PDB file of C-alpha atoms and ligand atoms in Angstrom:
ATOM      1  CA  UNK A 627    -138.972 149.125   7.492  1.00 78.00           C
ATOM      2  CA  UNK A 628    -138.339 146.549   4.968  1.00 93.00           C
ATOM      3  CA  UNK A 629    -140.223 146.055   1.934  1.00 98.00           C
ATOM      4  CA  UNK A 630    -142.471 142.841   1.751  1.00 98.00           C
ATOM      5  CA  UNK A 631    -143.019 140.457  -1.261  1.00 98.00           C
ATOM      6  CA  UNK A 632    -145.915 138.589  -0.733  1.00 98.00           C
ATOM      7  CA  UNK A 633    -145.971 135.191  -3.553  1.00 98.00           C
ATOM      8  CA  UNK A 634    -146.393 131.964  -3.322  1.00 98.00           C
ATOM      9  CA  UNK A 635    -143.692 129.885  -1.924  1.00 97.00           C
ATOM     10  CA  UNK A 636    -141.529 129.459  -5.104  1.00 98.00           C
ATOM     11  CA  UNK A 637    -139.090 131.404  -6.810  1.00 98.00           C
ATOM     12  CA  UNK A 638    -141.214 131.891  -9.689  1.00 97.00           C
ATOM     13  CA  UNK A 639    -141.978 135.949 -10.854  1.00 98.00           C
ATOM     14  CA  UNK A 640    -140.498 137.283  -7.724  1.00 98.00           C
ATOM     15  CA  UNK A 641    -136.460 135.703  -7.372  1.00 98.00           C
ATOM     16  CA  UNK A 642    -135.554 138.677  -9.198  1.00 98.00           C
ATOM     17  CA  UNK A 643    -136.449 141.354  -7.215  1.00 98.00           C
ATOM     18  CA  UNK A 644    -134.578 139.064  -4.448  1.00 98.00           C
ATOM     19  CA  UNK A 645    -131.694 138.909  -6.636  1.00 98.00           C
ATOM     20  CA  UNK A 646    -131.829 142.785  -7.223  1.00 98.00           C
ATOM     21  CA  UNK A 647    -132.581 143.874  -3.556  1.00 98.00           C
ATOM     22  CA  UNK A 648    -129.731 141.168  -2.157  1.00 98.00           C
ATOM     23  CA  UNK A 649    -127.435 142.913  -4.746  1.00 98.00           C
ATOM     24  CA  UNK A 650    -128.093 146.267  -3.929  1.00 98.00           C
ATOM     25  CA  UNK A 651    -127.642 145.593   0.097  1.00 98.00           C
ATOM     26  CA  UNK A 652    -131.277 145.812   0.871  1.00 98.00           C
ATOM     27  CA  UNK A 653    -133.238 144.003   3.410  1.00 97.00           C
ATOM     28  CA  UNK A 654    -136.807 142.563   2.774  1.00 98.00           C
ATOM     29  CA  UNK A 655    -139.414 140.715   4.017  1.00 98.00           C
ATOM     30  CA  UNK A 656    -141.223 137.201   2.395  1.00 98.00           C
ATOM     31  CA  UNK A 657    -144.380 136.497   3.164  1.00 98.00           C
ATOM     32  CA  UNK A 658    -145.522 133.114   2.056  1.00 97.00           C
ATOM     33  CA  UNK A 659    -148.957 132.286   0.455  1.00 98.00           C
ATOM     34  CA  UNK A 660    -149.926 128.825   0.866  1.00 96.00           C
ATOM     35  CA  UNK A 661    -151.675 127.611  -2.085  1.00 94.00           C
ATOM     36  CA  UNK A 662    -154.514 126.734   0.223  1.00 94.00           C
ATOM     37  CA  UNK A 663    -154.618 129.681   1.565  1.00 96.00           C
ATOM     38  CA  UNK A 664    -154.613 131.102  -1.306  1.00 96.00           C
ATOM     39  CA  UNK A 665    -157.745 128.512  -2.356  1.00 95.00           C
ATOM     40  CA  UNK A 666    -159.763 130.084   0.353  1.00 94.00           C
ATOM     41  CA  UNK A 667    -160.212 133.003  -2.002  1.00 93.00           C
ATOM     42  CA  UNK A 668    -159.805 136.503   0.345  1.00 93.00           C
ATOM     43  CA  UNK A 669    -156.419 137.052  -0.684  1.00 94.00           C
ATOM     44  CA  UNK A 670    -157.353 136.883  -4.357  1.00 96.00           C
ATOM     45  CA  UNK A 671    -160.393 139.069  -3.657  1.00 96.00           C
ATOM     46  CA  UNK A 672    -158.188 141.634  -2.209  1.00 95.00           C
ATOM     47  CA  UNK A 673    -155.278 141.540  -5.033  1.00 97.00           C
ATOM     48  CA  UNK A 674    -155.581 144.117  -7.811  1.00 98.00           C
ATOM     49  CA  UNK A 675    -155.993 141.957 -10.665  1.00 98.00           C
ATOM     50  CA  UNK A 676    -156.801 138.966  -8.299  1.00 98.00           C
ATOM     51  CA  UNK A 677    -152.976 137.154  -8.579  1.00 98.00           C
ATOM     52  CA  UNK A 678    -149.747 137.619  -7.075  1.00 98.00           C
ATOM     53  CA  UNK A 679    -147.023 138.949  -6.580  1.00 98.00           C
ATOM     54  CA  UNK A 680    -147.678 141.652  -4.484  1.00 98.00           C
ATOM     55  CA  UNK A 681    -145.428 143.931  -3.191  1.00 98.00           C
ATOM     56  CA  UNK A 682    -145.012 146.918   0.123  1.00 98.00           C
ATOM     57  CA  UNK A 683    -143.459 149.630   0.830  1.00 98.00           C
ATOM     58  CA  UNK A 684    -144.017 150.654   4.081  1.00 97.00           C
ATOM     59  CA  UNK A 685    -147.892 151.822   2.912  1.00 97.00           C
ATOM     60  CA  UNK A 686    -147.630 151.503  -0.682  1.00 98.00           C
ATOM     61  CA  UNK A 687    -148.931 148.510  -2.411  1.00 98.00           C
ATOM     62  CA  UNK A 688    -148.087 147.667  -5.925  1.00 98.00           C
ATOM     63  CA  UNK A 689    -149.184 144.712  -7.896  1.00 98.00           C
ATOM     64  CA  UNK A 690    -147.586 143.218 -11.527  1.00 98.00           C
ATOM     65  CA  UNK A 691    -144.210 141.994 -11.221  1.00 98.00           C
ATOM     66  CA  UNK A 692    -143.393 144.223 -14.421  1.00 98.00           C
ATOM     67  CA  UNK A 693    -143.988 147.424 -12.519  1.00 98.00           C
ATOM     68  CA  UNK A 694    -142.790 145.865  -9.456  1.00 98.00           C
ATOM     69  CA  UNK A 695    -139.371 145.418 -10.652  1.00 98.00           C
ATOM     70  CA  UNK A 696    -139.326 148.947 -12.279  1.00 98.00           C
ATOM     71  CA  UNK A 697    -140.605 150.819  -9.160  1.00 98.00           C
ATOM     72  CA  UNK A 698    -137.515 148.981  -7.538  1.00 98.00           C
ATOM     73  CA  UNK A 699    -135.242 150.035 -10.484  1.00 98.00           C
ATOM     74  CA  UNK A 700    -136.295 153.803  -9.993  1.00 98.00           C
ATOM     75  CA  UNK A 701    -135.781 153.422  -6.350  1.00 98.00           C
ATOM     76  CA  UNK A 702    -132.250 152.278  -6.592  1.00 98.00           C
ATOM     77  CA  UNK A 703    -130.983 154.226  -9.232  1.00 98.00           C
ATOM     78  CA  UNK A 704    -131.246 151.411 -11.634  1.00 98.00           C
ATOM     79  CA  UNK A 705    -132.999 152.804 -14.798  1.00 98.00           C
ATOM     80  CA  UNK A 706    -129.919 154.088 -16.588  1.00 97.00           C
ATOM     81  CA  UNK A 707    -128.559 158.024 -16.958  1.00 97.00           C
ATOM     82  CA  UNK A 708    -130.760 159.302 -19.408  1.00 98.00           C
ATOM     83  CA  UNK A 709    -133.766 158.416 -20.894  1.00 98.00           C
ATOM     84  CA  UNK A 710    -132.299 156.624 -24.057  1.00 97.00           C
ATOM     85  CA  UNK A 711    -130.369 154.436 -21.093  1.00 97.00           C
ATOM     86  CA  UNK A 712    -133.912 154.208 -19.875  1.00 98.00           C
ATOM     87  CA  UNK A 713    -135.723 152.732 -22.874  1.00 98.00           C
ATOM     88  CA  UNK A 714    -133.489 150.670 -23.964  1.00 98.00           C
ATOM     89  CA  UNK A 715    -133.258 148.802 -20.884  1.00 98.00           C
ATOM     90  CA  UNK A 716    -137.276 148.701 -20.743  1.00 98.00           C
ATOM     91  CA  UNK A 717    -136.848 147.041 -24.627  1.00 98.00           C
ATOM     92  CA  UNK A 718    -134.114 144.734 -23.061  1.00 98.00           C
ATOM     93  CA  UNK A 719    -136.571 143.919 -20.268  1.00 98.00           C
ATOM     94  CA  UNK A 720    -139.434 143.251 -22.397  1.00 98.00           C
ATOM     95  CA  UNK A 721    -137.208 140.599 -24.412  1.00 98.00           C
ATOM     96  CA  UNK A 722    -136.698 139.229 -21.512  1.00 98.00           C
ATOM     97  CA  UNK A 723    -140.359 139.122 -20.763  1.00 98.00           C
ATOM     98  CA  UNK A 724    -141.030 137.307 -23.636  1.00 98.00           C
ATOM     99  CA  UNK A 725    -138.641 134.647 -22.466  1.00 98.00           C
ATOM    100  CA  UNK A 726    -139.921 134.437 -19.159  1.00 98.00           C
ATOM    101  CA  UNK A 727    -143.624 133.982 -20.687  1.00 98.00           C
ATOM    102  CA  UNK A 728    -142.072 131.518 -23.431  1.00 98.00           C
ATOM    103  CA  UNK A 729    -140.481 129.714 -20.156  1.00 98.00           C
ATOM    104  CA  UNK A 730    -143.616 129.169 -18.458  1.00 98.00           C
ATOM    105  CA  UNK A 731    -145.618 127.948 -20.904  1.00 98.00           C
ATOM    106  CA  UNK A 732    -143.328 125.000 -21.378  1.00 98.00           C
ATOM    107  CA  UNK A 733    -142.602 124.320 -17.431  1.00 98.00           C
ATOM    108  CA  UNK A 734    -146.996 124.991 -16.935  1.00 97.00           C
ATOM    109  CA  UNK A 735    -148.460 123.517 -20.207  1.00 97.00           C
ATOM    110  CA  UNK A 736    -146.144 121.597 -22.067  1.00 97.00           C
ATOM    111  CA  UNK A 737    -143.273 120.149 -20.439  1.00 97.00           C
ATOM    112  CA  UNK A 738    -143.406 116.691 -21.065  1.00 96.00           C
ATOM    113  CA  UNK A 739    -144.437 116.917 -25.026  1.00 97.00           C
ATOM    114  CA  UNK A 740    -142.284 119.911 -25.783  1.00 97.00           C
ATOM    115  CA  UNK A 741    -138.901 119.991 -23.956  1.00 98.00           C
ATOM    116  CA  UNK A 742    -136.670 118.815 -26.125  1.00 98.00           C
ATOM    117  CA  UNK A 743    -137.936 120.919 -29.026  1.00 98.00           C
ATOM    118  CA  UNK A 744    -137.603 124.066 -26.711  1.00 98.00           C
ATOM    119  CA  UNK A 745    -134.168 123.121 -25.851  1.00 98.00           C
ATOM    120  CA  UNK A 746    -133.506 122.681 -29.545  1.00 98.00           C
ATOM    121  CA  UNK A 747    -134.633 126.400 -30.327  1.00 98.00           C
ATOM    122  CA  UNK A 748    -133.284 127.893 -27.214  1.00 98.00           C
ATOM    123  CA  UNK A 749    -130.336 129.551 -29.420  1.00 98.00           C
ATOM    124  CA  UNK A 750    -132.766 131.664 -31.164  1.00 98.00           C
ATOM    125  CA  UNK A 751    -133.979 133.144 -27.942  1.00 98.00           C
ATOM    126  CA  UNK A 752    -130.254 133.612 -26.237  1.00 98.00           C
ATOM    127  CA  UNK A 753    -128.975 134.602 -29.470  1.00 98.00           C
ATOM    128  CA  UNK A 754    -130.436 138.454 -29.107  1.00 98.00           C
ATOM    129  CA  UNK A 755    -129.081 139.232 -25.761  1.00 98.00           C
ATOM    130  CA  UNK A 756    -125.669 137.677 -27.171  1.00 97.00           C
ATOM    131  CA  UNK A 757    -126.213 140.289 -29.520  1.00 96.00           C
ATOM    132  CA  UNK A 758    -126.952 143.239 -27.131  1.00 96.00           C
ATOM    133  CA  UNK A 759    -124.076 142.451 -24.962  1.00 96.00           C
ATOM    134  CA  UNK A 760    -122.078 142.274 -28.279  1.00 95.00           C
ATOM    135  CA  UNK A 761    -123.328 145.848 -29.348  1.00 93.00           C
ATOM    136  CA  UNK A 762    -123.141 147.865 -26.151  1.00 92.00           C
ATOM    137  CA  UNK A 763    -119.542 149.525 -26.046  1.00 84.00           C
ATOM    138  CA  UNK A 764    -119.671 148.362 -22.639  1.00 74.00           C
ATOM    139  CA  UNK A 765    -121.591 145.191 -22.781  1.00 64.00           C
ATOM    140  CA  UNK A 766    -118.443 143.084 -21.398  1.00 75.00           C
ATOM    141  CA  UNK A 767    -119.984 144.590 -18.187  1.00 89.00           C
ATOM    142  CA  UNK A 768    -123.824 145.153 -18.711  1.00 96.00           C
ATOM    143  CA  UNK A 769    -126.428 144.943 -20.847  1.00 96.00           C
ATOM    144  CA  UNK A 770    -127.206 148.429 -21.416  1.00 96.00           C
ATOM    145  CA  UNK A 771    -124.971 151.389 -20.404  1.00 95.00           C
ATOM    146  CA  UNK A 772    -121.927 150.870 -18.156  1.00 94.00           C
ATOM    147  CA  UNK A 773    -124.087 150.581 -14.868  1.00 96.00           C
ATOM    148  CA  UNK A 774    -126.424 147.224 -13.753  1.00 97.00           C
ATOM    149  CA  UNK A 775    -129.741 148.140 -14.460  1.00 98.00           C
ATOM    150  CA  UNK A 776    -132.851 146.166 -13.029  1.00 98.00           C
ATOM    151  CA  UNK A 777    -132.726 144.414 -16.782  1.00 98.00           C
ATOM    152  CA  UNK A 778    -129.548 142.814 -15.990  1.00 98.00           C
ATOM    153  CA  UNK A 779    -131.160 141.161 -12.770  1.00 98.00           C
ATOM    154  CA  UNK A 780    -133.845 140.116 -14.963  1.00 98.00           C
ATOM    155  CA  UNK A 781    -131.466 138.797 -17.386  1.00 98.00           C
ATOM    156  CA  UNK A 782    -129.869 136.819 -14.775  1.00 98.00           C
ATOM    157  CA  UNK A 783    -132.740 135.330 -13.556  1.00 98.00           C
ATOM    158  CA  UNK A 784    -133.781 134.052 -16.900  1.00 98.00           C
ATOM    159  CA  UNK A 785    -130.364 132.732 -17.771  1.00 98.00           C
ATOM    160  CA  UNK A 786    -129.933 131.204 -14.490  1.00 98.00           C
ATOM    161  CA  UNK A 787    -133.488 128.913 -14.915  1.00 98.00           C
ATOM    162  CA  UNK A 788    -132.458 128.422 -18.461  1.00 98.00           C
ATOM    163  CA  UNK A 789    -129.258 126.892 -17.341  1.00 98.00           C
ATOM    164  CA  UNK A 790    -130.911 124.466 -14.803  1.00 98.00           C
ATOM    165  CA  UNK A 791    -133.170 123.452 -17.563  1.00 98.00           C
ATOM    166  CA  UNK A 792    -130.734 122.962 -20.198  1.00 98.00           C
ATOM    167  CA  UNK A 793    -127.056 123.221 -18.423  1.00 98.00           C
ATOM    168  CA  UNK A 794    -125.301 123.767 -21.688  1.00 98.00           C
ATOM    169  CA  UNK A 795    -127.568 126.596 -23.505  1.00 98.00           C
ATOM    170  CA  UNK A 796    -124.960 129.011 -22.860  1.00 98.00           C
ATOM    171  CA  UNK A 797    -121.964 127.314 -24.516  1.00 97.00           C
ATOM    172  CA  UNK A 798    -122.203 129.420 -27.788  1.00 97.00           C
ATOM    173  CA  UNK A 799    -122.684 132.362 -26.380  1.00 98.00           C
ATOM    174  CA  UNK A 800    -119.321 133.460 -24.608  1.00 96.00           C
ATOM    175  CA  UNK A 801    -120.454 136.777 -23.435  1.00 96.00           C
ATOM    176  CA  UNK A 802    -123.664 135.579 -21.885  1.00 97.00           C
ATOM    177  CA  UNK A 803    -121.346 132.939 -20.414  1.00 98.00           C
ATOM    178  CA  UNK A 804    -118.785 135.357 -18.548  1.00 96.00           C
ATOM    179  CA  UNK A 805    -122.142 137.685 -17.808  1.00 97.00           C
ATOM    180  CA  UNK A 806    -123.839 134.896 -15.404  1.00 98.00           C
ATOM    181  CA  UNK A 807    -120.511 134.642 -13.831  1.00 98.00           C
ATOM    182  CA  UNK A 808    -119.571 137.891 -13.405  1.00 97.00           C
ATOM    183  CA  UNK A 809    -122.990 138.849 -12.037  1.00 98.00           C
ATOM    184  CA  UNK A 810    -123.533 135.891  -9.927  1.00 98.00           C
ATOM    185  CA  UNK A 811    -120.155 136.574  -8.264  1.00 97.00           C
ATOM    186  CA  UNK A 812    -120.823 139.944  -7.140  1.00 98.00           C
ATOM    187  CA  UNK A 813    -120.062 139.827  -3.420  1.00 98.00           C
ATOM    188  CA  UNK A 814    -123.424 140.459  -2.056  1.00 98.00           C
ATOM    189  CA  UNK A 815    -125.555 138.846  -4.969  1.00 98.00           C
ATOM    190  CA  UNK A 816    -122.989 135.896  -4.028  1.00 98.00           C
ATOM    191  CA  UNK A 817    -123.947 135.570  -0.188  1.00 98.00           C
ATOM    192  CA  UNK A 818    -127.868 135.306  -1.219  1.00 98.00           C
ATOM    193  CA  UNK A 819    -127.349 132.775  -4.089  1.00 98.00           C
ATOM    194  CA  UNK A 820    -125.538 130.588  -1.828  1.00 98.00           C
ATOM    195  CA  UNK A 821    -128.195 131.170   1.058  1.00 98.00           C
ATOM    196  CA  UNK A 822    -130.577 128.517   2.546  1.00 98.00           C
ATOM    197  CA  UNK A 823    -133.121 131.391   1.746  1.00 96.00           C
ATOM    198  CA  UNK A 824    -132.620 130.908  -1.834  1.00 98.00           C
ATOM    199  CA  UNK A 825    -131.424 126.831  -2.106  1.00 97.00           C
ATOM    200  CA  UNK A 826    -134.580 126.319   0.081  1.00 97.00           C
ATOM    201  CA  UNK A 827    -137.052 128.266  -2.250  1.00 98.00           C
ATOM    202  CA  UNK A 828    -138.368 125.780  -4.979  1.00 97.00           C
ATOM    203  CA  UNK A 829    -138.042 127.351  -8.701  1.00 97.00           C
ATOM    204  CA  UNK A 830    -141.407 126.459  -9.686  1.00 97.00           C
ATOM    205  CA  UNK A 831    -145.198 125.374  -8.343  1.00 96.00           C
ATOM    206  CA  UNK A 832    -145.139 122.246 -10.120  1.00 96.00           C
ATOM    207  CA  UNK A 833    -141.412 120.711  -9.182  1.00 96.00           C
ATOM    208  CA  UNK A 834    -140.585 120.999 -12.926  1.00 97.00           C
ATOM    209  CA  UNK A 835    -137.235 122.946 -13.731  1.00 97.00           C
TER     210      UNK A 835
HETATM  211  N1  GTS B1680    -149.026 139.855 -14.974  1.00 81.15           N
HETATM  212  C1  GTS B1680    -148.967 139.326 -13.627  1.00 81.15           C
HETATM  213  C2  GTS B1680    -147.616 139.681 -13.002  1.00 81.15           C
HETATM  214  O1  GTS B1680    -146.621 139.733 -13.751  1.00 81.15           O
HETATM  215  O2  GTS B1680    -147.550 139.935 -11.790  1.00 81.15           O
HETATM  216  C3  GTS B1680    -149.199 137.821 -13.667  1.00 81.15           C
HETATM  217  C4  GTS B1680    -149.255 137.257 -12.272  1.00 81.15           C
HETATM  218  C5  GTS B1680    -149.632 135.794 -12.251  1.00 81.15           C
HETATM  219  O3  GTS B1680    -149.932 135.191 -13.325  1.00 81.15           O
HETATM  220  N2  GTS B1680    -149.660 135.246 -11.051  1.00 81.15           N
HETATM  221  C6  GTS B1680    -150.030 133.855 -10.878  1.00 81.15           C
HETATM  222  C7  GTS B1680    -151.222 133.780  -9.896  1.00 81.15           C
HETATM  223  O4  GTS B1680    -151.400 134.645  -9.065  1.00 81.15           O
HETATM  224  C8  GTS B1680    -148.904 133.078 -10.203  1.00 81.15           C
HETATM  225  S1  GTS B1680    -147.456 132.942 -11.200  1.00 81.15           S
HETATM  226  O5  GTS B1680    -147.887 132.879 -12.616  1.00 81.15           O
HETATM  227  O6  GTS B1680    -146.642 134.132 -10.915  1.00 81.15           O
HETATM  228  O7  GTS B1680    -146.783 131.721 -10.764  1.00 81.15           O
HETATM  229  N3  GTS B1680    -151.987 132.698 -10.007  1.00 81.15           N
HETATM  230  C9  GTS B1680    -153.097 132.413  -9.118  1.00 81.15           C
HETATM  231  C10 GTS B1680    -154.402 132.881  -9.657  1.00 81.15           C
HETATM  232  O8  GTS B1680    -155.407 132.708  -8.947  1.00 81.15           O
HETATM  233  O9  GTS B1680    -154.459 133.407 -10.797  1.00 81.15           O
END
């Protein structure tokens, strides 16, 4: 049976586990939460901490899209070999957190007064994962080890919203640039990116990107 992500209908928190199941071959299911449905207040009752996403597998029901994402990383064999691998991807991860959080505070609460200054700092938040690429001895590949890890879909995901927003941000970072590539043209990853599935899904509640 295939696992079920249940979000609102945007990309939002939840394109990367899409990203990382499509990679890794795996079917799944989306179930789509109006936001007037989601108004009508029983869903939210029912939900652990009273948002989305949530997530199944087969019985199991898991909540946060932080532990979502790592419960699928442990499932797939996508935590690294050991447990340095293991943290260091978590500390990549929760850099890319921080972006994510950074990201949605300006497309939420501040888009219109504080784009261009965001876009004007956005090379001191690529610049790190520049770095890490630059620093792993096989960082051409990956950001941590010489295996994708659920941090690189993560990655991804960031850089790929970052890049609608502001299509050159990556131009001074030429390992972050070949990275995107590289990972977006994995074959399967490839099939879902081009995918009605995925061009139909908008990025964000509020049509800002
Ligand atoms: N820490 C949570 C997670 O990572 O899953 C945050 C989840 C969250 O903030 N969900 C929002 C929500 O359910 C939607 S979004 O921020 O992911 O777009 N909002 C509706 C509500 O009633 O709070």
């Amino acid at each position: 049976m295939a696992v079920t992500i249940t979000y609102f209908p945007v990309r939002g928190r939840t394109e990367v586990m899409r990203l990382l199941l499509a990679d890794q071959g795996q079917v799944w299911k989306d179930e789509e939460v109006s936001f007037e449905k989601w108004a009508s207040g029983d869903l939210k009752k029912a939900a652990v901490f009273g948002q989305l996403p949530k997530f199944q597998d087969k019985e199991f029901i898991l909540y946060q899209s932080g532990a979502i994402l790592r419960y699928l990383g442990r499932k797939h064999g996508l935590y690294g070999k050991d447990d340095k691998e293991a943290a260091l991807i978590d500390m990549t991860n929760d850099g890319v957190e921080d972006l994510r959080t950074k990201y949605l505070r300006l497309i939420y609460q501040e888009f219109d007064s504080e784009k261009e200054k965001y876009i004007d700092d956005l090379p001191n938040h690529l610049s790190p994962f520049e770095r890490l690429l630059a620093q792993n001895p096989s960082g051409s590949r990956f950001v941590v080890g010489d295996k994708i890890s659920f941090a690189d879909y993560n990655l991804l995901d960031n850089l790929q919203n970052h890049l609608i927003l502001a299509p050159d941000c990556l131009n001074a970072f030429p390992l972050l640039s070949t990275y995107v590539e590289r990972l977006s043209s994995r074959p399967k990853l490839k099939v879902y990116l081009e995918s009605e599935k995925r061009k139909n899904r908008p990025l964000n509640a509020n049509g800002k990107q």
